[in-house]
mmCIF file of C-alpha atoms and ligand atoms in Angstrom:
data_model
loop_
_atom_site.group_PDB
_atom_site.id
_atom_site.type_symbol
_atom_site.label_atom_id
_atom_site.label_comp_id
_atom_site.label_asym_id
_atom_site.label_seq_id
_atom_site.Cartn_x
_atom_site.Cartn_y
_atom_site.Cartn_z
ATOM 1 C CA UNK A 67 12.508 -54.812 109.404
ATOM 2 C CA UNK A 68 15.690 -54.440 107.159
ATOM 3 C CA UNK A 69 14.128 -55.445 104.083
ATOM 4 C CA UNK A 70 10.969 -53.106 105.083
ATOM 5 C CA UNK A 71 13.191 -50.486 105.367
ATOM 6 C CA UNK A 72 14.654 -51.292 101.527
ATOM 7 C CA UNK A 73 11.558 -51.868 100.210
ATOM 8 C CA UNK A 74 10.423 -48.203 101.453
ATOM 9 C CA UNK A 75 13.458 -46.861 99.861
ATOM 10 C CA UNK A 76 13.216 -48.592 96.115
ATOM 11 C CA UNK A 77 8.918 -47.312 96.586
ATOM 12 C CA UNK A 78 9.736 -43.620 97.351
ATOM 13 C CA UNK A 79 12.738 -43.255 94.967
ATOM 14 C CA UNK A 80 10.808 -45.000 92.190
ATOM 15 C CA UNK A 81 7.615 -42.227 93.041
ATOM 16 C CA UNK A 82 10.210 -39.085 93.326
ATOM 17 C CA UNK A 83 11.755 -40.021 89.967
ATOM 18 C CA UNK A 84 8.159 -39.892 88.257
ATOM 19 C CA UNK A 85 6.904 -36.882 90.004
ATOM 20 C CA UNK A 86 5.644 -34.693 87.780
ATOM 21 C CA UNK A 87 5.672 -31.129 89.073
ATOM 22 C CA UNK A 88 7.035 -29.672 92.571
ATOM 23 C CA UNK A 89 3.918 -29.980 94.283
ATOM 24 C CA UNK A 90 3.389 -34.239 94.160
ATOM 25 C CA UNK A 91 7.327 -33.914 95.009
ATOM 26 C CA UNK A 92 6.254 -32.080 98.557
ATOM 27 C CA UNK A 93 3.384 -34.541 98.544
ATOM 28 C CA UNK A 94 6.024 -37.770 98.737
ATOM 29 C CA UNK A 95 8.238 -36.031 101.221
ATOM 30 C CA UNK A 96 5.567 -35.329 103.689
ATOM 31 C CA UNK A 97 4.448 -39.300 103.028
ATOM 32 C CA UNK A 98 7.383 -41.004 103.436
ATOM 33 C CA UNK A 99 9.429 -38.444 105.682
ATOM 34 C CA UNK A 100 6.822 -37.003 107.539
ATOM 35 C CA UNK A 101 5.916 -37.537 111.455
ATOM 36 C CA UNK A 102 3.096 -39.650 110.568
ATOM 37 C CA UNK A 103 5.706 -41.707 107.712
ATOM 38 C CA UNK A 104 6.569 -45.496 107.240
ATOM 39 C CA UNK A 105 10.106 -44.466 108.568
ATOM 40 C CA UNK A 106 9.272 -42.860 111.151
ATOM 41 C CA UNK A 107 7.009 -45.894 112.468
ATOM 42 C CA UNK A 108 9.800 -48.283 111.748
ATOM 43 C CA UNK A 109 12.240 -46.370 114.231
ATOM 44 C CA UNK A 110 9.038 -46.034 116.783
ATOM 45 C CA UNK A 111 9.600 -49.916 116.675
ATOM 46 C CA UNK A 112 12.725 -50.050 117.573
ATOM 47 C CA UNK A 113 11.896 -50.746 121.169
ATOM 48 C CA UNK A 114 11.028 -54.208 120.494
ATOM 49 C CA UNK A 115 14.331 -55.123 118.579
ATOM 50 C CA UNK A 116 17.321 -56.619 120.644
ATOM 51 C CA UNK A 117 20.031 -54.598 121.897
ATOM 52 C CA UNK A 118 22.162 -55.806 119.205
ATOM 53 C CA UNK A 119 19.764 -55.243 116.183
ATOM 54 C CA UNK A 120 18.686 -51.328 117.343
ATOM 55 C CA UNK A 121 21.633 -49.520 115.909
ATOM 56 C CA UNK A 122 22.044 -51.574 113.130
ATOM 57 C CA UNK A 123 18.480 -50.679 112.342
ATOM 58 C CA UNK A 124 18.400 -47.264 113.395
ATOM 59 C CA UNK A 125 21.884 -46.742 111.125
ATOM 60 C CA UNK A 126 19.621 -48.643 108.270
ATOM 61 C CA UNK A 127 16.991 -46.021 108.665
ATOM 62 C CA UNK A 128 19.389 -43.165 108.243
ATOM 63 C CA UNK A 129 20.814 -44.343 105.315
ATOM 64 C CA UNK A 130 17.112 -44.639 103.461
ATOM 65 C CA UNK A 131 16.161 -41.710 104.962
ATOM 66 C CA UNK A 132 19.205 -39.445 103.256
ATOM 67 C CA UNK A 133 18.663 -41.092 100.721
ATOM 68 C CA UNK A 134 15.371 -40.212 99.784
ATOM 69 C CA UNK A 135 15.962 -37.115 100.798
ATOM 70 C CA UNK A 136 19.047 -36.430 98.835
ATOM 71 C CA UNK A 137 16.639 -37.939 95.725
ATOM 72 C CA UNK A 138 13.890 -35.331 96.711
ATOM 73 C CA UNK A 139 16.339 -32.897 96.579
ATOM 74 C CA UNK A 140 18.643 -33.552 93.490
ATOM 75 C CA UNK A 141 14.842 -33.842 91.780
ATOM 76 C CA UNK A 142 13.105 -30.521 93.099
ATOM 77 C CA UNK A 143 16.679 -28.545 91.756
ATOM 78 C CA UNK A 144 15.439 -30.416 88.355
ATOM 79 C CA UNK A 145 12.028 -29.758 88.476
ATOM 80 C CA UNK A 146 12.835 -26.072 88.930
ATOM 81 C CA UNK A 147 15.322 -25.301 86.270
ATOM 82 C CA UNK A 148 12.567 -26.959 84.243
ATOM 83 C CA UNK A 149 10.306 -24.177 85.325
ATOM 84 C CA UNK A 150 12.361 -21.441 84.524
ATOM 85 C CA UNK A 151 13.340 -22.772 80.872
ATOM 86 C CA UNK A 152 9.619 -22.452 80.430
ATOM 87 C CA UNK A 153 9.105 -19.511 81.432
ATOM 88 C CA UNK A 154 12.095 -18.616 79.743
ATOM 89 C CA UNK A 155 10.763 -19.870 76.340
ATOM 90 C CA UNK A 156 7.715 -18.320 77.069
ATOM 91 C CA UNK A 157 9.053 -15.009 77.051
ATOM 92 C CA UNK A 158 11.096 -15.155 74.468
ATOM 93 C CA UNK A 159 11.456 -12.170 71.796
ATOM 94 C CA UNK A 160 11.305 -13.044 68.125
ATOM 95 C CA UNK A 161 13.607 -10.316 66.789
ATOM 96 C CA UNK A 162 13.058 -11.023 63.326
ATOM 97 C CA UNK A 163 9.443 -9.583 63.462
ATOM 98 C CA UNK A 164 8.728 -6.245 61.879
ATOM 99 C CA UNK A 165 8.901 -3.505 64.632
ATOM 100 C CA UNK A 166 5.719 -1.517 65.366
ATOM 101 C CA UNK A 167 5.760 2.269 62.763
ATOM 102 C CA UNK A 168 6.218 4.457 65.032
ATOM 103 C CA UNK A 169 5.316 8.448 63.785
ATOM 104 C CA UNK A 170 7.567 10.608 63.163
ATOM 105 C CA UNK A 171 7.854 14.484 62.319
ATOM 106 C CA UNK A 172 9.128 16.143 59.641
ATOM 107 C CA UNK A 173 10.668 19.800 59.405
ATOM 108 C CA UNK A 174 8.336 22.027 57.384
ATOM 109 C CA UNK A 175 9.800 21.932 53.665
ATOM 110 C CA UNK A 176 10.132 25.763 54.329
ATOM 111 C CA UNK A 177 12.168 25.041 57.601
ATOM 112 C CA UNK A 178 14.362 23.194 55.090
ATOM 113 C CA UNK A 179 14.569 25.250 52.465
ATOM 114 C CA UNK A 180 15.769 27.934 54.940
ATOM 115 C CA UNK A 181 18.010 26.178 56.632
ATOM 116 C CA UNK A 182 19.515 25.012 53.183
ATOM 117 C CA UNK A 183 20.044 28.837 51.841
ATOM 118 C CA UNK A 184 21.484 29.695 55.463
ATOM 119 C CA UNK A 185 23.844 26.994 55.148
ATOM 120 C CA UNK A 186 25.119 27.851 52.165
ATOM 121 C CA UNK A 187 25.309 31.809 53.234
ATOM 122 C CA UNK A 188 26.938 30.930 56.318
ATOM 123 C CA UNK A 189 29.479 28.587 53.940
ATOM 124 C CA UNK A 190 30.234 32.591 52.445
ATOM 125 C CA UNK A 191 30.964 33.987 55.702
ATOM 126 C CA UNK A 192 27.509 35.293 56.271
ATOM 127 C CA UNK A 193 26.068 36.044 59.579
ATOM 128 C CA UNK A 194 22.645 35.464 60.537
ATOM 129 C CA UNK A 195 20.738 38.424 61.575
ATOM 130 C CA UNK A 196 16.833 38.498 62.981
ATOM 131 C CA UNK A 197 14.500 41.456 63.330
ATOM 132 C CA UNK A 198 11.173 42.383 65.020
ATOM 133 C CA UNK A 199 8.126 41.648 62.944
ATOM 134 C CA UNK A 200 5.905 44.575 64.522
ATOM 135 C CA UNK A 201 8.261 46.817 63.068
ATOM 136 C CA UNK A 202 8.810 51.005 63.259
ATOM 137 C CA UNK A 203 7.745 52.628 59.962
ATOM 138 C CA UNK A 204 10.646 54.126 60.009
ATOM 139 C CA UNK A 205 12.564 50.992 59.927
ATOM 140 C CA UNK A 206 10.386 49.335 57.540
ATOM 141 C CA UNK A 207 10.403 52.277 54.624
ATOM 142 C CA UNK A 208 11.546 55.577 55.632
ATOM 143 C CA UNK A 209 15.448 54.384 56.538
ATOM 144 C CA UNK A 210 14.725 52.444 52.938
ATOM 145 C CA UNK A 211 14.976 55.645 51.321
ATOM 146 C CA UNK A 212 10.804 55.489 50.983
ATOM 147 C CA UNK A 213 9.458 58.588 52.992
ATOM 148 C CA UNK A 214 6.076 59.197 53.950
ATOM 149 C CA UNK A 215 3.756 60.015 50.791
ATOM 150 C CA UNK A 216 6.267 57.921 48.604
ATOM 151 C CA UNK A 217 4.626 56.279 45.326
ATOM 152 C CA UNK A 218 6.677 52.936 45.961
ATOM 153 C CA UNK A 219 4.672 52.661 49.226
ATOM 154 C CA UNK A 220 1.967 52.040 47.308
ATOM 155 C CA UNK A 221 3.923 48.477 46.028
ATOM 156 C CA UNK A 222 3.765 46.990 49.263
ATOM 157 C CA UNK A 223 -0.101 47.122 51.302
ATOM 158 C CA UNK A 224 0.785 47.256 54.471
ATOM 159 C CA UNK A 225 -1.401 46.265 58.344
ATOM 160 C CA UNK A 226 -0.755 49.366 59.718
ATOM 161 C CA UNK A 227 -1.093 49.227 64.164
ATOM 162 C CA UNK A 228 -0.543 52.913 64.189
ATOM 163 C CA UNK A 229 0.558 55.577 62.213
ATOM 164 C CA UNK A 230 3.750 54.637 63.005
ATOM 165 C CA UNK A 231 3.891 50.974 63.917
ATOM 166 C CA UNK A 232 3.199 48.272 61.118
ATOM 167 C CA UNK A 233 3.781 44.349 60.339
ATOM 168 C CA UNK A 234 6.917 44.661 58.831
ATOM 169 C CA UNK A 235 6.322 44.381 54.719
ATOM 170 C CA UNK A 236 9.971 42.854 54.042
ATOM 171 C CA UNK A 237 12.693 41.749 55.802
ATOM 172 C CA UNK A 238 14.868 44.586 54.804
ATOM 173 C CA UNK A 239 14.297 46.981 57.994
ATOM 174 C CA UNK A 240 16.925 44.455 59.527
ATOM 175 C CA UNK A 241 19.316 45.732 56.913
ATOM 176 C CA UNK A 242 18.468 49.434 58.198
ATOM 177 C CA UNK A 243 18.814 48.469 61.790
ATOM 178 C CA UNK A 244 22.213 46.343 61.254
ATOM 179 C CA UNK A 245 23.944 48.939 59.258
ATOM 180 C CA UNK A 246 22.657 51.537 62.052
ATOM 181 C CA UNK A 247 24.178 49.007 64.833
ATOM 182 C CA UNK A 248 27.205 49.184 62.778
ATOM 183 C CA UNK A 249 27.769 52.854 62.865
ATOM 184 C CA UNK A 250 29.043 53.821 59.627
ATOM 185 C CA UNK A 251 31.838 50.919 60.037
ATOM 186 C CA UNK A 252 32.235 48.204 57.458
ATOM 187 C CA UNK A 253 32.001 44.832 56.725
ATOM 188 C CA UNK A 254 28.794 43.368 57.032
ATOM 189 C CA UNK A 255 27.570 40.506 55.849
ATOM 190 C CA UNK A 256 24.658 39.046 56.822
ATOM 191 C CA UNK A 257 21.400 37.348 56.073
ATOM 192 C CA UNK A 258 18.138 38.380 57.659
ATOM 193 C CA UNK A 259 15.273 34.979 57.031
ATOM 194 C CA UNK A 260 11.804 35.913 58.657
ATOM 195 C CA UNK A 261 7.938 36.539 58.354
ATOM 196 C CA UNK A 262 6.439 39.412 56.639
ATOM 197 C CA UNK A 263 3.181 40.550 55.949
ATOM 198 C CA UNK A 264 1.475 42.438 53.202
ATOM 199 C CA UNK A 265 -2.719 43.296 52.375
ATOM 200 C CA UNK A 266 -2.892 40.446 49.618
ATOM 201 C CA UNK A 267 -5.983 37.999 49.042
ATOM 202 C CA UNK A 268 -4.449 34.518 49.085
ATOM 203 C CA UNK A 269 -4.521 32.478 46.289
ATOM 204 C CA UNK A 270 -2.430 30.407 44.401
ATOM 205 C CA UNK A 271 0.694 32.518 44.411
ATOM 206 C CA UNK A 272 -0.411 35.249 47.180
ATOM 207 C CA UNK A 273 -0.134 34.876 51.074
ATOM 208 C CA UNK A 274 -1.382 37.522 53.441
ATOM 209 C CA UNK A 275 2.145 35.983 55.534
ATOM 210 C CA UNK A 276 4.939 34.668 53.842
ATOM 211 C CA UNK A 277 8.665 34.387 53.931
ATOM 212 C CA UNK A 278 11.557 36.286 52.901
ATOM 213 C CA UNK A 279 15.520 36.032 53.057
ATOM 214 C CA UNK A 280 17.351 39.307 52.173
ATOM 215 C CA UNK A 281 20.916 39.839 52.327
ATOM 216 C CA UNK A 282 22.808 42.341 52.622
ATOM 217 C CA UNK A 283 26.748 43.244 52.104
ATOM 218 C CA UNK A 284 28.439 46.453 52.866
ATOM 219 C CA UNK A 285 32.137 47.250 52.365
ATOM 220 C CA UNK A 286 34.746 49.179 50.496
ATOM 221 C CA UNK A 287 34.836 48.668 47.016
ATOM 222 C CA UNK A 288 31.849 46.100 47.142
ATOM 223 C CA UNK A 289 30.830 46.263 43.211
ATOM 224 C CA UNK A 290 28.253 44.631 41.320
ATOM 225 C CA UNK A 291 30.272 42.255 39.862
ATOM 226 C CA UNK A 292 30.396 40.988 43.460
ATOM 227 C CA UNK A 293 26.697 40.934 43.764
ATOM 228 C CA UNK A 294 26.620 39.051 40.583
ATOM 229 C CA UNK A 295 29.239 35.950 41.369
ATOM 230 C CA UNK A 296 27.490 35.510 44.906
ATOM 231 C CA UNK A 297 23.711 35.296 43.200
ATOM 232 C CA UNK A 298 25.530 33.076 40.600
ATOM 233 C CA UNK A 299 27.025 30.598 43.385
ATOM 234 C CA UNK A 300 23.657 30.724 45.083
ATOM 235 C CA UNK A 301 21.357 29.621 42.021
ATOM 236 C CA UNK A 302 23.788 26.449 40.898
ATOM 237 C CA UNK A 303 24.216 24.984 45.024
ATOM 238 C CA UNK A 304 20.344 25.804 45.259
ATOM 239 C CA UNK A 305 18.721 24.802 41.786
ATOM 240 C CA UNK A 306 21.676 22.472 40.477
ATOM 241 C CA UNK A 307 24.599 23.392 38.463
ATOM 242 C CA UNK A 308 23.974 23.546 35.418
ATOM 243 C CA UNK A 309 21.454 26.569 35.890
ATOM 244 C CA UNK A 310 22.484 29.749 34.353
ATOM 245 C CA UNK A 311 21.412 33.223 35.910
ATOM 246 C CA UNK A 312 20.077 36.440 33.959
ATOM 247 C CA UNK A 313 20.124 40.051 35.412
ATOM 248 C CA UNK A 314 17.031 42.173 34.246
ATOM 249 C CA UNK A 315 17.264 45.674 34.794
ATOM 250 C CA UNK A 316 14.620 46.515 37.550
ATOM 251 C CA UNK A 317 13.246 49.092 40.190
ATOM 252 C CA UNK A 318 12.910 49.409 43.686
ATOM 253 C CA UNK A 319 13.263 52.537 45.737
ATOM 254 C CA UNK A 320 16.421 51.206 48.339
ATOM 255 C CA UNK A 321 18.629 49.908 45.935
ATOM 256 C CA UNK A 322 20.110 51.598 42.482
ATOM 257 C CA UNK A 323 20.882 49.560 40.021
ATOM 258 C CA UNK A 324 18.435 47.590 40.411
ATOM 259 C CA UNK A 325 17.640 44.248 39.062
ATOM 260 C CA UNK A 326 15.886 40.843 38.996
ATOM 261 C CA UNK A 327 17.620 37.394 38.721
ATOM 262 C CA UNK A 328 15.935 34.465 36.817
ATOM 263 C CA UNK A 329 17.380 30.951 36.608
ATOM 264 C CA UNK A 330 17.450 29.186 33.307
ATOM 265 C CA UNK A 331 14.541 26.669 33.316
ATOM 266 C CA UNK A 332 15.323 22.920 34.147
ATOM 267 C CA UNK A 333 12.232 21.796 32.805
ATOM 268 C CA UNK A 334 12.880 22.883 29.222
ATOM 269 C CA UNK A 335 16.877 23.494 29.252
ATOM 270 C CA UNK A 336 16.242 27.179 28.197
ATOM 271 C CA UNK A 337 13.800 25.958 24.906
ATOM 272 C CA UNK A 338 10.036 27.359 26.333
ATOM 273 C CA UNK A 339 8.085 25.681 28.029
ATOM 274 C CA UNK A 340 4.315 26.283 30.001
ATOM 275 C CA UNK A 341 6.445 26.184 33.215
ATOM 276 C CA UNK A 342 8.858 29.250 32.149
ATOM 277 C CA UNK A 343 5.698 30.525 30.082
ATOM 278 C CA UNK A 344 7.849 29.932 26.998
ATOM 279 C CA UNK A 345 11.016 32.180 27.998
ATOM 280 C CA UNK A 346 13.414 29.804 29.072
ATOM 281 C CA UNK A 347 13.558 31.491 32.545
ATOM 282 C CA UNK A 348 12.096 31.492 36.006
ATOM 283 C CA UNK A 349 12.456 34.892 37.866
ATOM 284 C CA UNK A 350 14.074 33.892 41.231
ATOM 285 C CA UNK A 351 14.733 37.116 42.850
ATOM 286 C CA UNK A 352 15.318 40.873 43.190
ATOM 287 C CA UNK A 353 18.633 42.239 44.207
ATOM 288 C CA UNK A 354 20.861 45.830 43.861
ATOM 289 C CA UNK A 355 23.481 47.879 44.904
ATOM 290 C CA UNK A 356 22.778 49.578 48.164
ATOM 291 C CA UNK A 357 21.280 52.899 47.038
ATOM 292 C CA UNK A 358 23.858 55.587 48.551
ATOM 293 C CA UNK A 359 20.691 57.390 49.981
ATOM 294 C CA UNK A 360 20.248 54.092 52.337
ATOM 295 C CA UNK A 361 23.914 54.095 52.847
ATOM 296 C CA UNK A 362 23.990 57.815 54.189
ATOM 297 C CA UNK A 363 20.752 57.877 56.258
ATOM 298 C CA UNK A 364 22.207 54.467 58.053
ATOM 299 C CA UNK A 365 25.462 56.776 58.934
ATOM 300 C CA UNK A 366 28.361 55.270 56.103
ATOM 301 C CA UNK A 367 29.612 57.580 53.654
ATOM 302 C CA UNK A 368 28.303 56.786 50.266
ATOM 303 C CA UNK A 369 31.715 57.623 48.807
ATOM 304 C CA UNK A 370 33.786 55.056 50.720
ATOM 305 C CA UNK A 371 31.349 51.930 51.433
ATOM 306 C CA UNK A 372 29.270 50.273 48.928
ATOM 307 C CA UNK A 373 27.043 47.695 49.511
ATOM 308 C CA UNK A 374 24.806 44.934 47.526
ATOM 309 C CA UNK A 375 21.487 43.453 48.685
ATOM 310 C CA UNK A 376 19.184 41.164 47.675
ATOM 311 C CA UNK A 377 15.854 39.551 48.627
ATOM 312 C CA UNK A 378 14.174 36.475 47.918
ATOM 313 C CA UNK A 379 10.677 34.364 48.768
ATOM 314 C CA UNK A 380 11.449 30.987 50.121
ATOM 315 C CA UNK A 381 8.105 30.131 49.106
ATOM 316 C CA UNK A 382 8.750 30.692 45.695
ATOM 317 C CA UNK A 383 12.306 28.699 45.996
ATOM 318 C CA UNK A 384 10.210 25.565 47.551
ATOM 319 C CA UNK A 385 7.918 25.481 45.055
ATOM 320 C CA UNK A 386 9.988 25.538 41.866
ATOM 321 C CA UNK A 387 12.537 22.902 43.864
ATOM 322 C CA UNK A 388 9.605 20.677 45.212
ATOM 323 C CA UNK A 389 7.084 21.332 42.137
ATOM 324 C CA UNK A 390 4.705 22.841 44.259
ATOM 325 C CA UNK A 391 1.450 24.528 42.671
ATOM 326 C CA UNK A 392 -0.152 26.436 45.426
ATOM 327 C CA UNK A 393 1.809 28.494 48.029
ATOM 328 C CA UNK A 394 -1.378 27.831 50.772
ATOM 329 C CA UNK A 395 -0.272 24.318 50.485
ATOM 330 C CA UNK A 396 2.668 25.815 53.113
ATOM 331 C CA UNK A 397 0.336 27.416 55.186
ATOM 332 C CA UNK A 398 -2.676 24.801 55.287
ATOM 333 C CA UNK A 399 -0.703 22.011 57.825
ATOM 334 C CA UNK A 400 -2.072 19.438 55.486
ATOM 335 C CA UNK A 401 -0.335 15.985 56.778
ATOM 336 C CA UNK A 402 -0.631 14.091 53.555
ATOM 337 C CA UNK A 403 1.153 17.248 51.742
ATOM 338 C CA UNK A 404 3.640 17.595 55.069
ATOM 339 C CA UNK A 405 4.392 13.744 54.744
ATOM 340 C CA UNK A 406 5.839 14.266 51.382
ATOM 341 C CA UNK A 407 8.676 16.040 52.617
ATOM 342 C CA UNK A 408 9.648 13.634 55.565
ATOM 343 C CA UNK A 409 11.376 10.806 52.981
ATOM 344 C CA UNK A 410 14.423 12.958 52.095
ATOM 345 C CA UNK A 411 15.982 13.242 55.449
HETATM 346 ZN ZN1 ZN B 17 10.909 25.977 30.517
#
């Protein structure tokens, strides 16, 4: 019975050692610890032993039966941590493969050239100011020293709503309405960037909608010399700097002087070229000194505060920076034209 009992022991250990997966393991437990097990029948024997030889053979059985156990168990912690470095393995990331492209947006190059010419304001001291586009006529010309029946009108078509109510032509009736807020007091300095509107067939220059950015500064003893370093600063952080600027005499009805700014032309260093239509400049701008009848009507006293102003098309700004041919490329939301703009940032 003793060496029946060893023999037992060297089979199962031998069978848990070579089991394979968890499931034959629970297969040799059941068989050899089971109810219905060699062991088990040994012990059931034990009746027919000698009082001397039953606890020497029930301590026997003990002893194999621990001991497989102990085996079964030692083998099942093996077989697991096997089974969890698989699935370990199996879920492993390779982190030196290329990540999915995701999409991503881009600002609008006008957004940026915007936010580029507010920066720099702001870097003057400017504030930024915003208006309503469905503006008062009175706002939009007659506070701009152009009444009712004015020629000048004629320089801007206008979508009337009413008689009186219009899409804003400009951005300058926020100069009107900030100097009014101000009333009569001094400084200001702001910028005004926004949407205006004018009766134009688009094409490749002409938008029915398009963008402006005036500004506007009102003080005492703001001269034009003023007007002239700030436009001057402007051009070389926008355009680069070694851009020169011009001032052309010029007309319009709410400031006096008057005058346009061009840039010298990259393309051609000031030679001629098809770009600057052989003149060596590219007109950027219109500007002026406040014209004292604007001053006045917005409640300052022409005698004591000056002021400058100018006004500029963003469009125009993003497509001599960007090289753009066609201003309705802005307007058209053509991705493949949009995408362009999304490696700078
Ligand atoms: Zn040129």
């Amino acid at each position: 019975m003793q060496e029946r009992l060893q023999e037992l022991q060297t089979e199962a250990i031998q069978k848990v050692d070579q089991a394979a997966g968890l499931k034959e393991l629970n297969d040799i437990r059941v068989a050899y610890l089971g109810k219905k097990g060699p062991i088990t029948e040994v012990l059931r024997g034990m009746g027919k032993l000698s009082a001397e030889e039953r606890p020497v053979i029930g301590a026997l059985a003990n002893e194999v039966r621990e001991a497989i156990s102990a085996r079964i168990e030692a083998k099942q912690s093996e077989l697991e941590e096997a089974a969890v470095q698989e699935k370990l393995a199996g879920e492993s990331i390779d982190v030196t493969l290329p990540g999915r492209p995701v999409n991503v947006g881009s600002h609008h190059p006008l957004t940026k050239i915007i936010e580029e010419i507010e920066d720099l304001f702001i870097g003057m001291g400017y504030e930024i100011a915003e208006g309503p586009e469905v503006e008062q006529d009175y706002y939009n010309f007659e506070a701009l020293n152009l009444p009712k029946g004015h020629p000048a009108r004629d320089m801007q078509d206008s979508f009337y709503i009413t008689e009186e109510i219009l899409l804003r032509t400009h951005t300058s009736p926020v100069q009107a309405r900030t100097m009014k807020k101000h009333q009569g007091k001094g400084p200001i300095k702001i910028i005004c960037p926004g949407k205006v509107y004018r009766r134009d067939n688009d094409d490749a220059t002409h938008s029915h909608q398009f963008m402006q950015i005036e500004g506007l500064v009102v003080g005492e003893n703001i001269r034009m010399s003023d007007l002239k370093g700030t436009l001057d600063v402007f051009a070389k952080k926008m355009f680069g700097q070694d851009r020169e600027i011009r001032l052309r005499p010029s007309f319009f009805p709410f400031t006096e002087p008057s005058v346009e700014m061009d840039i010298s032309c990259k393309m051609c260093g000031g030679h001629g070229c098809s770009v600057c239509k052989q003149t060596g400049w590219i007109e950027i701008l219109g500007a002026g000194m406040v014209h004292p009848n604007v001053l006045e009507m917005a409640g300052y006293d022409s005698k004591k505060y000056t002021g400058f102003a100018f006004g500029m098309g963003p469009e125009r700004i993003a497509m001599l920076k960007y090289g753009v041919d066609d201003i309705r490329h802005f307007y058209t939301n053509d991705v493949r034209f949009l995408k362009q703009f999304a490696i700078e940032e």
